[in-house]
Amino acid sequence: MKTLFILNLTYKKDLQEVENYLEEHNQYLENYYSKGNFICSGRKNPRTGGIIISSFHTLDEAQEAIKDDPFYKHEIAEYSIVEFLPSKVDSSVLKL
């Protein structure tokens, strides 16, 4: 069974630098959406980073996936991870 992870990105660089890697970051997101690992993602408000709700078998898998992100590779953002086991879910939105 997969576990859910909140991937919390915080920008380390200014927004101009973020914009320079945004297209590559979006390709990274699409790759993991197509694999079924990413559930939803978006910008924080105010725009200081982003959030990715994801599903992986292990924490190690989530940590490895982060290493593929151009924001990580080019030190645009730092990541923190929150692992959680849902006890309730709206099955019309998310099937576990």
N, CA and C atoms as an extended XYZ file, in Angstrom:
288
Properties=species:S:1:pos:R:3:atomname:S:1:resname:S:1:resid:I:1 pbc="F F F"
N         0.833       -1.191        0.000 N   MET     1
C         0.000        0.000        0.000 CA  MET     1
C         0.877        1.254        0.000 C   MET     1
N         0.480        2.240       -0.760 N   LYS     2
C         1.223        3.489       -0.814 CA  LYS     2
C         0.879        4.372        0.382 C   LYS     2
N         1.830        5.226        0.724 N   THR     3
C         1.667        6.202        1.786 CA  THR     3
C         1.594        7.580        1.149 C   THR     3
N         0.885        8.498        1.777 N   LEU     4
C         0.801        9.851        1.264 CA  LEU     4
C         1.897       10.715        1.879 C   LEU     4
N         2.394       11.633        1.067 N   PHE     5
C         3.436       12.555        1.492 CA  PHE     5
C         3.084       13.954        1.022 C   PHE     5
N         3.265       14.929        1.899 N   ILE     6
C         3.186       16.327        1.507 CA  ILE     6
C         4.622       16.763        1.232 C   ILE     6
N         4.884       17.164       -0.008 N   LEU     7
C         6.194       17.692       -0.378 CA  LEU     7
C         6.064       19.212       -0.346 C   LEU     7
N         6.755       19.824        0.577 N   ASN     8
C         6.655       21.256        0.818 CA  ASN     8
C         7.915       21.938        0.277 C   ASN     8
N         7.750       22.711       -0.800 N   LEU     9
C         8.871       23.422       -1.414 CA  LEU     9
C         8.897       24.854       -0.899 C   LEU     9
N        10.076       25.326       -0.548 N   THR    10
C        10.279       26.718       -0.166 CA  THR    10
C        11.377       27.280       -1.050 C   THR    10
N        11.056       28.373       -1.753 N   TYR    11
C        12.035       28.965       -2.654 CA  TYR    11
C        13.220       29.526       -1.884 C   TYR    11
N        14.409       29.261       -2.421 N   LYS    12
C        15.653       29.797       -1.874 CA  LYS    12
C        16.165       30.954       -2.725 C   LYS    12
N        15.616       31.100       -3.930 N   LYS    13
C        16.046       32.125       -4.880 CA  LYS    13
C        14.861       33.048       -5.170 C   LYS    13
N        15.147       34.167       -5.828 N   ASP    14
C        14.076       35.102       -6.156 CA  ASP    14
C        13.195       34.544       -7.271 C   ASP    14
N        12.030       35.157       -7.465 N   LEU    15
C        11.047       34.638       -8.416 CA  LEU    15
C        11.555       34.621       -9.856 C   LEU    15
N        12.444       35.530      -10.219 N   GLN    16
C        13.011       35.507      -11.574 CA  GLN    16
C        13.766       34.195      -11.809 C   GLN    16
N        14.523       33.767      -10.834 N   GLU    17
C        15.255       32.504      -10.940 CA  GLU    17
C        14.283       31.326      -10.981 C   GLU    17
N        13.222       31.384      -10.182 N   VAL    18
C        12.176       30.354      -10.201 CA  VAL    18
C        11.593       30.252      -11.611 C   VAL    18
N        11.240       31.397      -12.201 N   GLU    19
C        10.649       31.419      -13.545 CA  GLU    19
C        11.577       30.796      -14.585 C   GLU    19
N        12.881       30.957      -14.417 N   ASN    20
C        13.841       30.387      -15.366 CA  ASN    20
C        13.760       28.865      -15.442 C   ASN    20
N        13.325       28.217      -14.371 N   TYR    21
C        13.266       26.751      -14.319 CA  TYR    21
C        11.841       26.214      -14.270 C   TYR    21
N        10.851       27.098      -14.422 N   LEU    22
C         9.459       26.685      -14.262 CA  LEU    22
C         9.015       25.664      -15.309 C   LEU    22
N         9.403       25.842      -16.553 N   GLU    23
C         9.007       24.889      -17.592 CA  GLU    23
C         9.584       23.499      -17.301 C   GLU    23
N        10.858       23.440      -16.918 N   GLU    24
C        11.470       22.145      -16.561 CA  GLU    24
C        10.785       21.534      -15.343 C   GLU    24
N        10.437       22.370      -14.372 N   HIS    25
C         9.752       21.887      -13.173 CA  HIS    25
C         8.390       21.310      -13.552 C   HIS    25
N         7.667       21.980      -14.463 N   ASN    26
C         6.364       21.476      -14.901 CA  ASN    26
C         6.495       20.144      -15.632 C   ASN    26
N         7.557       19.942      -16.378 N   GLN    27
C         7.806       18.648      -17.026 CA  GLN    27
C         8.065       17.566      -15.976 C   GLN    27
N         8.809       17.921      -14.951 N   TYR    28
C         9.047       17.019      -13.819 CA  TYR    28
C         7.718       16.606      -13.180 C   TYR    28
N         6.850       17.595      -12.942 N   LEU    29
C         5.538       17.298      -12.355 CA  LEU    29
C         4.751       16.345      -13.238 C   LEU    29
N         4.690       16.634      -14.536 N   GLU    30
C         3.942       15.779      -15.474 CA  GLU    30
C         4.456       14.349      -15.464 C   GLU    30
N         5.761       14.180      -15.366 N   ASN    31
C         6.351       12.839      -15.321 CA  ASN    31
C         5.799       12.044      -14.133 C   ASN    31
N         5.768       12.669      -12.971 N   TYR    32
C         5.295       11.948      -11.780 CA  TYR    32
C         3.770       11.839      -11.720 C   TYR    32
N         3.053       12.774      -12.346 N   TYR    33
C         1.604       12.595      -12.484 CA  TYR    33
C         1.321       11.382      -13.364 C   TYR    33
N         2.064       11.243      -14.454 N   SER    34
C         1.819       10.123      -15.373 CA  SER    34
C         2.151        8.774      -14.735 C   SER    34
N         3.046        8.768      -13.759 N   LYS    35
C         3.386        7.542      -13.034 CA  LYS    35
C         2.387        7.235      -11.921 C   LYS    35
N         1.491        8.186      -11.645 N   GLY    36
C         0.500        8.000      -10.585 CA  GLY    36
C         0.998        8.360       -9.197 C   GLY    36
N         2.147        9.037       -9.100 N   ASN    37
C         2.693        9.399       -7.797 CA  ASN    37
C         2.201       10.738       -7.276 C   ASN    37
N         1.940       11.687       -8.167 N   PHE    38
C         1.491       13.002       -7.720 CA  PHE    38
C        -0.025       13.082       -7.843 C   PHE    38
N        -0.648       13.593       -6.797 N   ILE    39
C        -2.105       13.677       -6.716 CA  ILE    39
C        -2.579       15.093       -7.026 C   ILE    39
N        -1.933       16.085       -6.430 N   CYS    40
C        -2.232       17.480       -6.740 CA  CYS    40
C        -1.026       18.331       -6.354 C   CYS    40
N        -0.954       19.514       -6.946 N   SER    41
C         0.177       20.398       -6.675 CA  SER    41
C        -0.228       21.827       -6.967 C   SER    41
N         0.531       22.764       -6.408 N   GLY    42
C         0.256       24.163       -6.687 CA  GLY    42
C         1.155       25.088       -5.895 C   GLY    42
N         1.030       26.370       -6.215 N   ARG    43
C         1.818       27.414       -5.569 CA  ARG    43
C         1.260       27.739       -4.195 C   ARG    43
N         2.148       28.145       -3.300 N   LYS    44
C         1.707       28.705       -2.023 CA  LYS    44
C         1.245       30.140       -2.273 C   LYS    44
N         0.400       30.630       -1.388 N   ASN    45
C        -0.043       32.007       -1.454 CA  ASN    45
C         0.201       32.655       -0.100 C   ASN    45
N         1.149       33.587        0.022 N   PRO    46
C         1.914       34.222       -1.036 CA  PRO    46
C         2.894       33.245       -1.683 C   PRO    46
N         3.411       33.636       -2.843 N   ARG    47
C         4.231       32.762       -3.679 CA  ARG    47
C         5.656       32.626       -3.129 C   ARG    47
N         5.769       31.779       -2.124 N   THR    48
C         7.061       31.514       -1.489 CA  THR    48
C         7.541       30.098       -1.753 C   THR    48
N         6.780       29.351       -2.540 N   GLY    49
C         7.106       27.957       -2.817 CA  GLY    49
C         5.874       27.243       -3.328 C   GLY    49
N         5.831       25.946       -3.092 N   GLY    50
C         4.709       25.149       -3.559 CA  GLY    50
C         4.488       23.935       -2.687 C   GLY    50
N         3.390       23.243       -2.968 N   ILE    51
C         3.002       22.020       -2.259 CA  ILE    51
C         2.681       20.958       -3.299 C   ILE    51
N         3.161       19.750       -3.057 N   ILE    52
C         2.798       18.593       -3.875 CA  ILE    52
C         2.262       17.523       -2.935 C   ILE    52
N         1.041       17.080       -3.161 N   ILE    53
C         0.498       15.926       -2.438 CA  ILE    53
C         0.836       14.714       -3.291 C   ILE    53
N         1.510       13.746       -2.683 N   SER    54
C         2.024       12.623       -3.460 CA  SER    54
C         1.781       11.300       -2.752 C   SER    54
N         1.988       10.246       -3.514 N   SER    55
C         1.796        8.892       -3.011 CA  SER    55
C         2.964        8.022       -3.479 C   SER    55
N         3.664        7.445       -2.519 N   PHE    56
C         4.791        6.545       -2.801 CA  PHE    56
C         4.714        5.364       -1.839 C   PHE    56
N         5.417        4.306       -2.146 N   HIS    57
C         5.453        3.152       -1.248 CA  HIS    57
C         6.279        3.438        0.001 C   HIS    57
N         7.342        4.241       -0.146 N   THR    58
C         8.240        4.491        0.983 CA  THR    58
C         8.712        5.941        0.988 C   THR    58
N         9.202        6.359        2.124 N   LEU    59
C         9.820        7.671        2.244 CA  LEU    59
C        11.026        7.777        1.318 C   LEU    59
N        11.799        6.704        1.229 N   ASP    60
C        12.963        6.709        0.337 CA  ASP    60
C        12.567        7.004       -1.105 C   ASP    60
N        11.454        6.441       -1.571 N   GLU    61
C        10.984        6.716       -2.932 CA  GLU    61
C        10.632        8.191       -3.096 C   GLU    61
N         9.979        8.764       -2.113 N   ALA    62
C         9.631       10.187       -2.171 CA  ALA    62
C        10.895       11.042       -2.214 C   ALA    62
N        11.865       10.699       -1.399 N   GLN    63
C        13.122       11.452       -1.378 CA  GLN    63
C        13.869       11.332       -2.704 C   GLN    63
N        13.838       10.171       -3.322 N   GLU    64
C        14.481        9.991       -4.625 CA  GLU    64
C        13.770       10.804       -5.701 C   GLU    64
N        12.458       10.871       -5.651 N   ALA    65
C        11.694       11.638       -6.639 CA  ALA    65
C        12.049       13.119       -6.569 C   ALA    65
N        12.244       13.633       -5.384 N   ILE    66
C        12.607       15.037       -5.217 CA  ILE    66
C        13.896       15.355       -5.974 C   ILE    66
N        14.821       14.423       -5.981 N   LYS    67
C        16.118       14.645       -6.628 CA  LYS    67
C        15.997       14.844       -8.137 C   LYS    67
N        14.851       14.466       -8.719 N   ASP    68
C        14.626       14.664      -10.152 CA  ASP    68
C        14.156       16.084      -10.486 C   ASP    68
N        13.736       16.833       -9.483 N   ASP    69
C        13.165       18.162       -9.717 CA  ASP    69
C        14.271       19.169      -10.050 C   ASP    69
N        14.139       19.878      -11.174 N   PRO    70
C        15.118       20.922      -11.491 CA  PRO    70
C        15.230       21.985      -10.396 C   PRO    70
N        14.149       22.258       -9.680 N   PHE    71
C        14.217       23.202       -8.564 CA  PHE    71
C        15.176       22.690       -7.486 C   PHE    71
N        15.209       21.384       -7.284 N   TYR    72
C        16.129       20.782       -6.326 CA  TYR    72
C        17.549       20.768       -6.901 C   TYR    72
N        17.679       20.297       -8.137 N   LYS    73
C        18.995       20.167       -8.775 CA  LYS    73
C        19.738       21.499       -8.859 C   LYS    73
N        19.009       22.581       -9.116 N   HIS    74
C        19.633       23.892       -9.298 CA  HIS    74
C        19.519       24.770       -8.050 C   HIS    74
N        19.154       24.133       -6.939 N   GLU    75
C        19.069       24.797       -5.633 CA  GLU    75
C        18.150       26.019       -5.652 C   GLU    75
N        17.037       25.889       -6.387 N   ILE    76
C        16.024       26.934       -6.446 CA  ILE    76
C        15.106       26.839       -5.228 C   ILE    76
N        14.845       25.609       -4.789 N   ALA    77
C        13.943       25.390       -3.654 CA  ALA    77
C        14.493       24.296       -2.759 C   ALA    77
N        14.134       24.393       -1.494 N   GLU    78
C        14.416       23.296       -0.573 CA  GLU    78
C        13.108       22.592       -0.278 C   GLU    78
N        13.209       21.322        0.027 N   TYR    79
C        12.043       20.481        0.269 CA  TYR    79
C        11.993       20.039        1.728 C   TYR    79
N        10.804       19.963        2.254 N   SER    80
C        10.560       19.214        3.485 CA  SER    80
C         9.431       18.230        3.163 C   SER    80
N         9.408       17.137        3.881 N   ILE    81
C         8.437       16.074        3.615 CA  ILE    81
C         7.664       15.767        4.890 C   ILE    81
N         6.345       15.679        4.739 N   VAL    82
C         5.482       15.218        5.832 CA  VAL    82
C         4.808       13.943        5.347 C   VAL    82
N         5.043       12.861        6.051 N   GLU    83
C         4.409       11.576        5.738 CA  GLU    83
C         3.151       11.461        6.583 C   GLU    83
N         2.059       11.014        5.961 N   PHE    84
C         0.868       10.808        6.768 CA  PHE    84
C         0.038        9.639        6.249 C   PHE    84
N        -0.699        9.053        7.176 N   LEU    85
C        -1.572        7.927        6.887 CA  LEU    85
C        -3.009        8.399        7.079 C   LEU    85
N        -3.747        8.617        5.996 N   PRO    86
C        -5.105        9.136        6.130 CA  PRO    86
C        -6.015        8.162        6.865 C   PRO    86
N        -6.791        8.688        7.771 N   SER    87
C        -7.771        7.861        8.468 CA  SER    87
C        -9.171        8.050        7.882 C   SER    87
N        -9.365        9.141        7.153 N   LYS    88
C       -10.618        9.402        6.443 CA  LYS    88
C       -10.276       10.012        5.108 C   LYS    88
N       -11.094        9.714        4.113 N   VAL    89
C       -10.876       10.276        2.788 CA  VAL    89
C       -12.213       10.336        2.055 C   VAL    89
N       -12.380       11.345        1.244 N   ASP    90
C       -13.552       11.455        0.379 CA  ASP    90
C       -13.273       10.572       -0.830 C   ASP    90
N       -13.905        9.427       -0.910 N   SER    91
C       -13.623        8.459       -1.962 CA  SER    91
C       -13.995        8.958       -3.350 C   SER    91
N       -14.804       10.003       -3.437 N   SER    92
C       -15.107       10.555       -4.749 CA  SER    92
C       -13.936       11.385       -5.279 C   SER    92
N       -13.029       11.777       -4.389 N   VAL    93
C       -11.867       12.582       -4.762 CA  VAL    93
C       -10.602       11.736       -4.822 C   VAL    93
N       -10.435       10.846       -3.863 N   LEU    94
C        -9.195       10.076       -3.742 CA  LEU    94
C        -9.512        8.642       -3.382 C   LEU    94
N        -8.968        7.731       -4.151 N   LYS    95
C        -9.127        6.298       -3.859 CA  LYS    95
C        -7.791        5.766       -3.367 C   LYS    95
N        -7.775        5.186       -2.176 N   LEU    96
C        -6.552        4.615       -1.617 CA  LEU    96
C        -6.582        3.108       -1.677 C   LEU    96
